[in-house]
């Protein structure tokens, strides 16, 4: 049985080599400022939740105006899909539309899985951590600094 992969392996140099071996090259261009877009106030609350969540998503830092337009279109689709199931002559929601919505959200790096596929790992800021976690991370950073400085016994100093 193989062990599960961790995030650092997804972002490792080996992962970079795999992307290069598939012939994926990156061309960097200057990012343009985002155009301000407001959500449709008539959207269903689920579409509004997706809009707000996406805006607060750390991956949104990589977005351009076209990504915001894609999000808007996706929220329109979510609104229509939900309203489709609310009574009327066709109360059944389309599973194909749900799949399309999910794929669109994945393209926007909406989920952890989609971000990992893109090689992005969101790291919480220390002020978002509990005091216990912040202390633990500070301890790890101190150990890392000691190890980098050549103190190979830094991990054993606490014993």
mmCIF file with all atom_site columns, C-alpha atoms in Angstrom:
data_model
loop_
_atom_site.group_PDB
_atom_site.id
_atom_site.type_symbol
_atom_site.label_atom_id
_atom_site.label_alt_id
_atom_site.label_comp_id
_atom_site.label_asym_id
_atom_site.label_entity_id
_atom_site.label_seq_id
_atom_site.pdbx_PDB_ins_code
_atom_site.Cartn_x
_atom_site.Cartn_y
_atom_site.Cartn_z
_atom_site.occupancy
_atom_site.B_iso_or_equiv
_atom_site.pdbx_formal_charge
_atom_site.auth_seq_id
_atom_site.auth_comp_id
_atom_site.auth_asym_id
_atom_site.auth_atom_id
_atom_site.pdbx_PDB_model_num
ATOM 1   C CA . UNK A 1 1   ? 0.000   0.000  0.000   1.00 0.00 ? 1   UNK A CA 1
ATOM 2   C CA . UNK A 1 2   ? 1.453   3.370  -0.966  1.00 0.00 ? 2   UNK A CA 1
ATOM 3   C CA . UNK A 1 3   ? 1.554   6.262  1.435   1.00 0.00 ? 3   UNK A CA 1
ATOM 4   C CA . UNK A 1 4   ? -0.563  9.357  0.738   1.00 0.00 ? 4   UNK A CA 1
ATOM 5   C CA . UNK A 1 5   ? 1.227   12.319 -0.815  1.00 0.00 ? 5   UNK A CA 1
ATOM 6   C CA . UNK A 1 6   ? 1.602   15.525 1.109   1.00 0.00 ? 6   UNK A CA 1
ATOM 7   C CA . UNK A 1 7   ? 1.372   19.077 -0.160  1.00 0.00 ? 7   UNK A CA 1
ATOM 8   C CA . UNK A 1 8   ? 5.104   19.736 -0.181  1.00 0.00 ? 8   UNK A CA 1
ATOM 9   C CA . UNK A 1 9   ? 5.588   16.803 -2.559  1.00 0.00 ? 9   UNK A CA 1
ATOM 10  C CA . UNK A 1 10  ? 3.114   18.373 -4.988  1.00 0.00 ? 10  UNK A CA 1
ATOM 11  C CA . UNK A 1 11  ? 5.197   21.554 -5.009  1.00 0.00 ? 11  UNK A CA 1
ATOM 12  C CA . UNK A 1 12  ? 8.579   19.807 -4.959  1.00 0.00 ? 12  UNK A CA 1
ATOM 13  C CA . UNK A 1 13  ? 11.302  20.047 -7.609  1.00 0.00 ? 13  UNK A CA 1
ATOM 14  C CA . UNK A 1 14  ? 10.224  16.565 -8.737  1.00 0.00 ? 14  UNK A CA 1
ATOM 15  C CA . UNK A 1 15  ? 6.739   17.933 -9.452  1.00 0.00 ? 15  UNK A CA 1
ATOM 16  C CA . UNK A 1 16  ? 8.336   20.762 -11.424 1.00 0.00 ? 16  UNK A CA 1
ATOM 17  C CA . UNK A 1 17  ? 10.302  18.208 -13.469 1.00 0.00 ? 17  UNK A CA 1
ATOM 18  C CA . UNK A 1 18  ? 7.079   16.327 -14.226 1.00 0.00 ? 18  UNK A CA 1
ATOM 19  C CA . UNK A 1 19  ? 5.417   19.504 -15.530 1.00 0.00 ? 19  UNK A CA 1
ATOM 20  C CA . UNK A 1 20  ? 8.463   20.232 -17.689 1.00 0.00 ? 20  UNK A CA 1
ATOM 21  C CA . UNK A 1 21  ? 8.558   16.651 -19.024 1.00 0.00 ? 21  UNK A CA 1
ATOM 22  C CA . UNK A 1 22  ? 4.970   17.079 -20.226 1.00 0.00 ? 22  UNK A CA 1
ATOM 23  C CA . UNK A 1 23  ? 6.122   20.054 -22.292 1.00 0.00 ? 23  UNK A CA 1
ATOM 24  C CA . UNK A 1 24  ? 4.345   22.665 -20.168 1.00 0.00 ? 24  UNK A CA 1
ATOM 25  C CA . UNK A 1 25  ? 6.127   25.985 -20.435 1.00 0.00 ? 25  UNK A CA 1
ATOM 26  C CA . UNK A 1 26  ? 5.205   29.193 -18.674 1.00 0.00 ? 26  UNK A CA 1
ATOM 27  C CA . UNK A 1 27  ? 5.221   32.621 -20.327 1.00 0.00 ? 27  UNK A CA 1
ATOM 28  C CA . UNK A 1 28  ? 5.095   35.477 -17.839 1.00 0.00 ? 28  UNK A CA 1
ATOM 29  C CA . UNK A 1 29  ? 3.361   38.754 -18.707 1.00 0.00 ? 29  UNK A CA 1
ATOM 30  C CA . UNK A 1 30  ? 2.519   41.814 -16.656 1.00 0.00 ? 30  UNK A CA 1
ATOM 31  C CA . UNK A 1 31  ? -0.803  41.581 -14.842 1.00 0.00 ? 31  UNK A CA 1
ATOM 32  C CA . UNK A 1 32  ? -3.346  44.309 -15.465 1.00 0.00 ? 32  UNK A CA 1
ATOM 33  C CA . UNK A 1 33  ? -5.457  45.859 -12.704 1.00 0.00 ? 33  UNK A CA 1
ATOM 34  C CA . UNK A 1 34  ? -8.753  44.137 -11.942 1.00 0.00 ? 34  UNK A CA 1
ATOM 35  C CA . UNK A 1 35  ? -11.983 45.746 -13.026 1.00 0.00 ? 35  UNK A CA 1
ATOM 36  C CA . UNK A 1 36  ? -14.468 46.156 -10.156 1.00 0.00 ? 36  UNK A CA 1
ATOM 37  C CA . UNK A 1 37  ? -17.506 43.908 -10.622 1.00 0.00 ? 37  UNK A CA 1
ATOM 38  C CA . UNK A 1 38  ? -20.492 43.698 -8.284  1.00 0.00 ? 38  UNK A CA 1
ATOM 39  C CA . UNK A 1 39  ? -22.593 40.549 -7.809  1.00 0.00 ? 39  UNK A CA 1
ATOM 40  C CA . UNK A 1 40  ? -26.151 40.462 -9.077  1.00 0.00 ? 40  UNK A CA 1
ATOM 41  C CA . UNK A 1 41  ? -28.354 41.317 -6.065  1.00 0.00 ? 41  UNK A CA 1
ATOM 42  C CA . UNK A 1 42  ? -31.082 39.007 -7.426  1.00 0.00 ? 42  UNK A CA 1
ATOM 43  C CA . UNK A 1 43  ? -28.928 35.880 -7.192  1.00 0.00 ? 43  UNK A CA 1
ATOM 44  C CA . UNK A 1 44  ? -29.929 33.004 -4.931  1.00 0.00 ? 44  UNK A CA 1
ATOM 45  C CA . UNK A 1 45  ? -28.064 32.987 -1.602  1.00 0.00 ? 45  UNK A CA 1
ATOM 46  C CA . UNK A 1 46  ? -25.946 30.018 -2.719  1.00 0.00 ? 46  UNK A CA 1
ATOM 47  C CA . UNK A 1 47  ? -24.681 31.950 -5.748  1.00 0.00 ? 47  UNK A CA 1
ATOM 48  C CA . UNK A 1 48  ? -23.955 34.913 -3.443  1.00 0.00 ? 48  UNK A CA 1
ATOM 49  C CA . UNK A 1 49  ? -22.044 32.599 -1.078  1.00 0.00 ? 49  UNK A CA 1
ATOM 50  C CA . UNK A 1 50  ? -19.942 31.292 -3.957  1.00 0.00 ? 50  UNK A CA 1
ATOM 51  C CA . UNK A 1 51  ? -19.248 34.873 -5.106  1.00 0.00 ? 51  UNK A CA 1
ATOM 52  C CA . UNK A 1 52  ? -18.195 36.006 -1.620  1.00 0.00 ? 52  UNK A CA 1
ATOM 53  C CA . UNK A 1 53  ? -16.155 32.855 -0.948  1.00 0.00 ? 53  UNK A CA 1
ATOM 54  C CA . UNK A 1 54  ? -14.314 33.169 -4.236  1.00 0.00 ? 54  UNK A CA 1
ATOM 55  C CA . UNK A 1 55  ? -13.469 36.808 -3.528  1.00 0.00 ? 55  UNK A CA 1
ATOM 56  C CA . UNK A 1 56  ? -11.972 35.788 -0.163  1.00 0.00 ? 56  UNK A CA 1
ATOM 57  C CA . UNK A 1 57  ? -10.123 32.785 -1.658  1.00 0.00 ? 57  UNK A CA 1
ATOM 58  C CA . UNK A 1 58  ? -6.349  33.194 -1.607  1.00 0.00 ? 58  UNK A CA 1
ATOM 59  C CA . UNK A 1 59  ? -6.145  31.940 -5.179  1.00 0.00 ? 59  UNK A CA 1
ATOM 60  C CA . UNK A 1 60  ? -8.037  35.079 -6.234  1.00 0.00 ? 60  UNK A CA 1
ATOM 61  C CA . UNK A 1 61  ? -4.676  36.863 -5.979  1.00 0.00 ? 61  UNK A CA 1
ATOM 62  C CA . UNK A 1 62  ? -3.847  35.205 -9.314  1.00 0.00 ? 62  UNK A CA 1
ATOM 63  C CA . UNK A 1 63  ? -7.026  36.296 -11.067 1.00 0.00 ? 63  UNK A CA 1
ATOM 64  C CA . UNK A 1 64  ? -7.465  38.741 -13.880 1.00 0.00 ? 64  UNK A CA 1
ATOM 65  C CA . UNK A 1 65  ? -10.690 40.465 -14.935 1.00 0.00 ? 65  UNK A CA 1
ATOM 66  C CA . UNK A 1 66  ? -11.500 37.545 -17.230 1.00 0.00 ? 66  UNK A CA 1
ATOM 67  C CA . UNK A 1 67  ? -11.444 35.235 -14.202 1.00 0.00 ? 67  UNK A CA 1
ATOM 68  C CA . UNK A 1 68  ? -13.897 37.524 -12.408 1.00 0.00 ? 68  UNK A CA 1
ATOM 69  C CA . UNK A 1 69  ? -16.097 37.409 -15.513 1.00 0.00 ? 69  UNK A CA 1
ATOM 70  C CA . UNK A 1 70  ? -15.894 33.598 -15.405 1.00 0.00 ? 70  UNK A CA 1
ATOM 71  C CA . UNK A 1 71  ? -16.899 33.685 -11.739 1.00 0.00 ? 71  UNK A CA 1
ATOM 72  C CA . UNK A 1 72  ? -19.840 35.954 -12.587 1.00 0.00 ? 72  UNK A CA 1
ATOM 73  C CA . UNK A 1 73  ? -20.969 33.571 -15.335 1.00 0.00 ? 73  UNK A CA 1
ATOM 74  C CA . UNK A 1 74  ? -20.577 30.619 -12.958 1.00 0.00 ? 74  UNK A CA 1
ATOM 75  C CA . UNK A 1 75  ? -22.695 32.351 -10.292 1.00 0.00 ? 75  UNK A CA 1
ATOM 76  C CA . UNK A 1 76  ? -25.338 33.089 -12.942 1.00 0.00 ? 76  UNK A CA 1
ATOM 77  C CA . UNK A 1 77  ? -25.325 29.377 -13.795 1.00 0.00 ? 77  UNK A CA 1
ATOM 78  C CA . UNK A 1 78  ? -25.592 28.432 -10.100 1.00 0.00 ? 78  UNK A CA 1
ATOM 79  C CA . UNK A 1 79  ? -28.523 30.814 -9.704  1.00 0.00 ? 79  UNK A CA 1
ATOM 80  C CA . UNK A 1 80  ? -30.281 29.382 -12.756 1.00 0.00 ? 80  UNK A CA 1
ATOM 81  C CA . UNK A 1 81  ? -29.575 25.800 -11.706 1.00 0.00 ? 81  UNK A CA 1
ATOM 82  C CA . UNK A 1 82  ? -31.004 26.338 -8.226  1.00 0.00 ? 82  UNK A CA 1
ATOM 83  C CA . UNK A 1 83  ? -34.039 28.245 -9.506  1.00 0.00 ? 83  UNK A CA 1
ATOM 84  C CA . UNK A 1 84  ? -34.615 25.440 -12.026 1.00 0.00 ? 84  UNK A CA 1
ATOM 85  C CA . UNK A 1 85  ? -35.336 23.119 -9.112  1.00 0.00 ? 85  UNK A CA 1
ATOM 86  C CA . UNK A 1 86  ? -37.792 25.479 -7.428  1.00 0.00 ? 86  UNK A CA 1
ATOM 87  C CA . UNK A 1 87  ? -41.231 24.279 -8.460  1.00 0.00 ? 87  UNK A CA 1
ATOM 88  C CA . UNK A 1 88  ? -42.544 25.165 -11.902 1.00 0.00 ? 88  UNK A CA 1
ATOM 89  C CA . UNK A 1 89  ? -43.046 22.698 -14.717 1.00 0.00 ? 89  UNK A CA 1
ATOM 90  C CA . UNK A 1 90  ? -39.521 21.212 -14.445 1.00 0.00 ? 90  UNK A CA 1
ATOM 91  C CA . UNK A 1 91  ? -38.502 20.914 -10.798 1.00 0.00 ? 91  UNK A CA 1
ATOM 92  C CA . UNK A 1 92  ? -35.635 18.500 -11.629 1.00 0.00 ? 92  UNK A CA 1
ATOM 93  C CA . UNK A 1 93  ? -32.152 20.041 -11.713 1.00 0.00 ? 93  UNK A CA 1
ATOM 94  C CA . UNK A 1 94  ? -29.770 19.111 -14.496 1.00 0.00 ? 94  UNK A CA 1
ATOM 95  C CA . UNK A 1 95  ? -26.829 16.962 -13.326 1.00 0.00 ? 95  UNK A CA 1
ATOM 96  C CA . UNK A 1 96  ? -24.920 18.040 -16.447 1.00 0.00 ? 96  UNK A CA 1
ATOM 97  C CA . UNK A 1 97  ? -25.274 21.693 -15.433 1.00 0.00 ? 97  UNK A CA 1
ATOM 98  C CA . UNK A 1 98  ? -23.962 20.871 -11.946 1.00 0.00 ? 98  UNK A CA 1
ATOM 99  C CA . UNK A 1 99  ? -20.940 19.181 -13.528 1.00 0.00 ? 99  UNK A CA 1
ATOM 100 C CA . UNK A 1 100 ? -20.331 22.255 -15.694 1.00 0.00 ? 100 UNK A CA 1
ATOM 101 C CA . UNK A 1 101 ? -20.566 24.534 -12.645 1.00 0.00 ? 101 UNK A CA 1
ATOM 102 C CA . UNK A 1 102 ? -18.133 22.340 -10.702 1.00 0.00 ? 102 UNK A CA 1
ATOM 103 C CA . UNK A 1 103 ? -15.657 22.326 -13.600 1.00 0.00 ? 103 UNK A CA 1
ATOM 104 C CA . UNK A 1 104 ? -15.879 26.092 -13.840 1.00 0.00 ? 104 UNK A CA 1
ATOM 105 C CA . UNK A 1 105 ? -15.181 26.465 -10.114 1.00 0.00 ? 105 UNK A CA 1
ATOM 106 C CA . UNK A 1 106 ? -12.208 24.108 -10.463 1.00 0.00 ? 106 UNK A CA 1
ATOM 107 C CA . UNK A 1 107 ? -10.838 26.271 -13.279 1.00 0.00 ? 107 UNK A CA 1
ATOM 108 C CA . UNK A 1 108 ? -11.026 29.223 -10.866 1.00 0.00 ? 108 UNK A CA 1
ATOM 109 C CA . UNK A 1 109 ? -9.038  27.255 -8.241  1.00 0.00 ? 109 UNK A CA 1
ATOM 110 C CA . UNK A 1 110 ? -12.044 27.376 -5.911  1.00 0.00 ? 110 UNK A CA 1
ATOM 111 C CA . UNK A 1 111 ? -11.166 24.196 -4.018  1.00 0.00 ? 111 UNK A CA 1
ATOM 112 C CA . UNK A 1 112 ? -8.051  22.874 -2.300  1.00 0.00 ? 112 UNK A CA 1
ATOM 113 C CA . UNK A 1 113 ? -7.862  20.035 -4.838  1.00 0.00 ? 113 UNK A CA 1
ATOM 114 C CA . UNK A 1 114 ? -7.916  22.451 -7.765  1.00 0.00 ? 114 UNK A CA 1
ATOM 115 C CA . UNK A 1 115 ? -5.244  24.629 -6.153  1.00 0.00 ? 115 UNK A CA 1
ATOM 116 C CA . UNK A 1 116 ? -3.002  21.603 -5.552  1.00 0.00 ? 116 UNK A CA 1
ATOM 117 C CA . UNK A 1 117 ? -3.352  20.597 -9.199  1.00 0.00 ? 117 UNK A CA 1
ATOM 118 C CA . UNK A 1 118 ? -2.215  24.118 -10.109 1.00 0.00 ? 118 UNK A CA 1
ATOM 119 C CA . UNK A 1 119 ? 0.719   23.846 -7.706  1.00 0.00 ? 119 UNK A CA 1
ATOM 120 C CA . UNK A 1 120 ? -0.625  26.455 -5.274  1.00 0.00 ? 120 UNK A CA 1
ATOM 121 C CA . UNK A 1 121 ? -0.626  25.979 -1.531  1.00 0.00 ? 121 UNK A CA 1
ATOM 122 C CA . UNK A 1 122 ? -2.341  28.592 0.600   1.00 0.00 ? 122 UNK A CA 1
ATOM 123 C CA . UNK A 1 123 ? -0.546  29.191 3.877   1.00 0.00 ? 123 UNK A CA 1
ATOM 124 C CA . UNK A 1 124 ? -2.451  30.894 6.705   1.00 0.00 ? 124 UNK A CA 1
ATOM 125 C CA . UNK A 1 125 ? -0.870  33.980 8.196   1.00 0.00 ? 125 UNK A CA 1
ATOM 126 C CA . UNK A 1 126 ? 0.319   33.655 11.778  1.00 0.00 ? 126 UNK A CA 1
ATOM 127 C CA . UNK A 1 127 ? -2.459  35.977 12.996  1.00 0.00 ? 127 UNK A CA 1
ATOM 128 C CA . UNK A 1 128 ? -5.036  33.479 11.685  1.00 0.00 ? 128 UNK A CA 1
ATOM 129 C CA . UNK A 1 129 ? -3.582  30.673 13.799  1.00 0.00 ? 129 UNK A CA 1
ATOM 130 C CA . UNK A 1 130 ? -4.481  29.686 17.312  1.00 0.00 ? 130 UNK A CA 1
ATOM 131 C CA . UNK A 1 131 ? -1.846  30.760 19.873  1.00 0.00 ? 131 UNK A CA 1
ATOM 132 C CA . UNK A 1 132 ? -0.800  27.120 20.259  1.00 0.00 ? 132 UNK A CA 1
ATOM 133 C CA . UNK A 1 133 ? -0.289  26.677 16.519  1.00 0.00 ? 133 UNK A CA 1
ATOM 134 C CA . UNK A 1 134 ? 1.570   29.995 16.228  1.00 0.00 ? 134 UNK A CA 1
ATOM 135 C CA . UNK A 1 135 ? 3.935   28.921 19.044  1.00 0.00 ? 135 UNK A CA 1
ATOM 136 C CA . UNK A 1 136 ? 4.487   25.541 17.404  1.00 0.00 ? 136 UNK A CA 1
ATOM 137 C CA . UNK A 1 137 ? 5.219   27.133 14.024  1.00 0.00 ? 137 UNK A CA 1
ATOM 138 C CA . UNK A 1 138 ? 7.638   29.598 15.656  1.00 0.00 ? 138 UNK A CA 1
ATOM 139 C CA . UNK A 1 139 ? 9.416   26.651 17.291  1.00 0.00 ? 139 UNK A CA 1
ATOM 140 C CA . UNK A 1 140 ? 9.673   24.848 13.942  1.00 0.00 ? 140 UNK A CA 1
ATOM 141 C CA . UNK A 1 141 ? 11.032  27.990 12.269  1.00 0.00 ? 141 UNK A CA 1
ATOM 142 C CA . UNK A 1 142 ? 13.656  28.318 15.027  1.00 0.00 ? 142 UNK A CA 1
ATOM 143 C CA . UNK A 1 143 ? 14.663  24.666 14.521  1.00 0.00 ? 143 UNK A CA 1
ATOM 144 C CA . UNK A 1 144 ? 14.859  25.179 10.760  1.00 0.00 ? 144 UNK A CA 1
ATOM 145 C CA . UNK A 1 145 ? 17.100  28.235 11.200  1.00 0.00 ? 145 UNK A CA 1
ATOM 146 C CA . UNK A 1 146 ? 19.376  26.297 13.552  1.00 0.00 ? 146 UNK A CA 1
ATOM 147 C CA . UNK A 1 147 ? 19.587  23.395 11.102  1.00 0.00 ? 147 UNK A CA 1
ATOM 148 C CA . UNK A 1 148 ? 20.364  25.739 8.211   1.00 0.00 ? 148 UNK A CA 1
ATOM 149 C CA . UNK A 1 149 ? 23.091  27.355 10.327  1.00 0.00 ? 149 UNK A CA 1
ATOM 150 C CA . UNK A 1 150 ? 24.715  23.949 10.698  1.00 0.00 ? 150 UNK A CA 1
ATOM 151 C CA . UNK A 1 151 ? 23.557  23.002 14.190  1.00 0.00 ? 151 UNK A CA 1
ATOM 152 C CA . UNK A 1 152 ? 22.535  19.441 13.371  1.00 0.00 ? 152 UNK A CA 1
ATOM 153 C CA . UNK A 1 153 ? 21.638  18.739 17.014  1.00 0.00 ? 153 UNK A CA 1
ATOM 154 C CA . UNK A 1 154 ? 19.045  21.550 17.180  1.00 0.00 ? 154 UNK A CA 1
ATOM 155 C CA . UNK A 1 155 ? 16.145  19.124 17.319  1.00 0.00 ? 155 UNK A CA 1
ATOM 156 C CA . UNK A 1 156 ? 17.686  17.304 20.277  1.00 0.00 ? 156 UNK A CA 1
ATOM 157 C CA . UNK A 1 157 ? 18.235  20.479 22.367  1.00 0.00 ? 157 UNK A CA 1
ATOM 158 C CA . UNK A 1 158 ? 14.748  20.342 23.858  1.00 0.00 ? 158 UNK A CA 1
ATOM 159 C CA . UNK A 1 159 ? 15.332  16.930 25.426  1.00 0.00 ? 159 UNK A CA 1
#
